[in-house]
Amino acid sequence: MEHSDPTPSQAPVTAGNRLTIDLAALARNWQSLAARADRAETSAAVKGNAYGIGVEPAVRALARVGCRTFFVALPDEGLRVRAAMPDATIYVLNGLATNLASVHAEATLRPVIGSSGELDEWAAYRAAGGSGNAALHVDTGMNRLGVTFAEAQELAADTGLVDRLGLSLAMSHLACADTPAHPLNASQLATMQDVKALFPGLPVSLANTAGIVLGPDYHFDLVRPGIGLYGGPFVEGMAPLETVVTAEARIVQIRDVPAGQTVGYGAAQTLARPSRIAILSTGYADGYHRAAGSTDSRPGAATFLHGRVAPLVGRVSMDLMAIDVTDIPEAGRGDWVELFGPNMPVADVAAAAGTISYEFLTSLGARYARHYLGDA
Ligand SMILES: *Cc1c(COP(=O)(O)O)cnc(C)c1O
């Protein structure tokens, strides 16, 4: 039986799966985080192709509701944002890559300087007449990027350094903001307050999405939400904002499989009853994690169709996976099945694969037909 396709109208016929990306929901999520951030400026983390949703449409939608500052990981990503947003402020979180100062300056990408090596290179570049601004990343306890607090103290003793280096921001990053009770939060906050005192007048930024929820002390002058904008959960036990990404795959075929037989590679799952198995046109080459598959010893992720939940059966292959639709008689060839979205939280699917929604979103592959709602 063939089924007509209820949503969205421009259903692709050539792709096996599709993403519906709701840019209006993205914009509303930004607005609700901006309201929570009170007087602090609200920027947006758009690294990783805007957490998989597509960086150009994302920054345009965010700019329309007032976002002016964007954080990317790499100069390459910054160049894409710059092409879409000639006037935006763009920070490059992974810092100043070797010999790239002039590339940053030409595209007015501000490196987030995270080590004394980067600092020396940027200082030499500025001293030679180079232009452009930069942020100073100070490590407050994550031990990933950032100059140490002791280094920051030395830098602060050098009056004129902020102007000489064109510093426009001092920032740090919280390691445990999604766990509000974690003692590292308060410790990082206290260090950041000391950093602020070291550089009077220099704007300061500490909070990611979860950091915004930790309270006004964490907001400083600029907040940097990412995951919350894209509809992912950000604090343990708290509901996420609006769903932005819906991933769906088409049913390629439905087969009847007798009880006792197995489905897929490795014969990893044995059917306990005679089953109707729907084969979906999605696999790990689409970024659907193989670890989300189902085995006899461990249930996998689930999908959603015709108002019901359908669990994965067996392993996820490169281009295909199987779900059990025995209890969903309406299911038919050509139907679109929700992999994650409003009815199947991305966090649940990610958890079934032993990972987090950030990784599921940023893994979204190139084979999806992308359909943008709300003015791309
Ligand atoms: C990714 C990132 C953010 C955004 O974090 P979310 O948890 O996605 O809100 C903010 N700041 C830095 C330094 C980041 O790397």
Tab-separated table of C-alpha atoms and ligand atoms in Angstrom, residues 45 47 51 93 137 144 171 173 207-210 224-228 358, ligand 1:
chain	number	residue	atom	x	y	z
A	45	ALA	CA	27.239	29.495	19.066
A	47	LYS	CA	29.987	26.079	15.205
A	51	TYR	CA	24.926	22.186	15.308
A	93	LEU	CA	36.739	29.688	19.542
A	137	HIS	CA	40.222	33.138	26.829
A	144	ARG	CA	41.091	22.782	27.752
A	171	MET	CA	35.888	34.887	28.221
A	173	HIS	CA	33.842	28.308	29.479
A	207	ALA	CA	27.809	31.284	30.112
A	208	ASN	CA	26.780	28.737	27.502
A	209	THR	CA	23.062	27.779	27.365
A	210	ALA	CA	23.124	25.966	30.684
A	224	ARG	CA	26.891	32.267	24.344
A	225	PRO	CA	24.028	29.786	23.969
A	226	GLY	CA	24.304	26.902	21.528
A	227	ILE	CA	22.385	23.686	22.185
A	228	GLY	CA	19.339	25.393	23.689
A	358	TYR	CA	24.995	17.588	20.542
B	1	LIG	C1	29.957	25.271	22.159
B	1	LIG	C2	30.271	26.375	23.067
B	1	LIG	C3	29.258	27.176	23.599
B	1	LIG	C4	27.798	26.808	23.479
B	1	LIG	O1	27.546	25.766	24.396
B	1	LIG	P1	26.100	25.076	24.571
B	1	LIG	O2	26.316	24.112	25.686
B	1	LIG	O3	25.823	24.395	23.283
B	1	LIG	O4	25.140	26.142	24.883
B	1	LIG	C5	29.629	28.287	24.320
B	1	LIG	N1	30.939	28.575	24.536
B	1	LIG	C6	31.943	27.813	24.061
B	1	LIG	C7	33.348	28.170	24.346
B	1	LIG	C8	31.641	26.681	23.323
B	1	LIG	O5	32.633	25.903	22.869
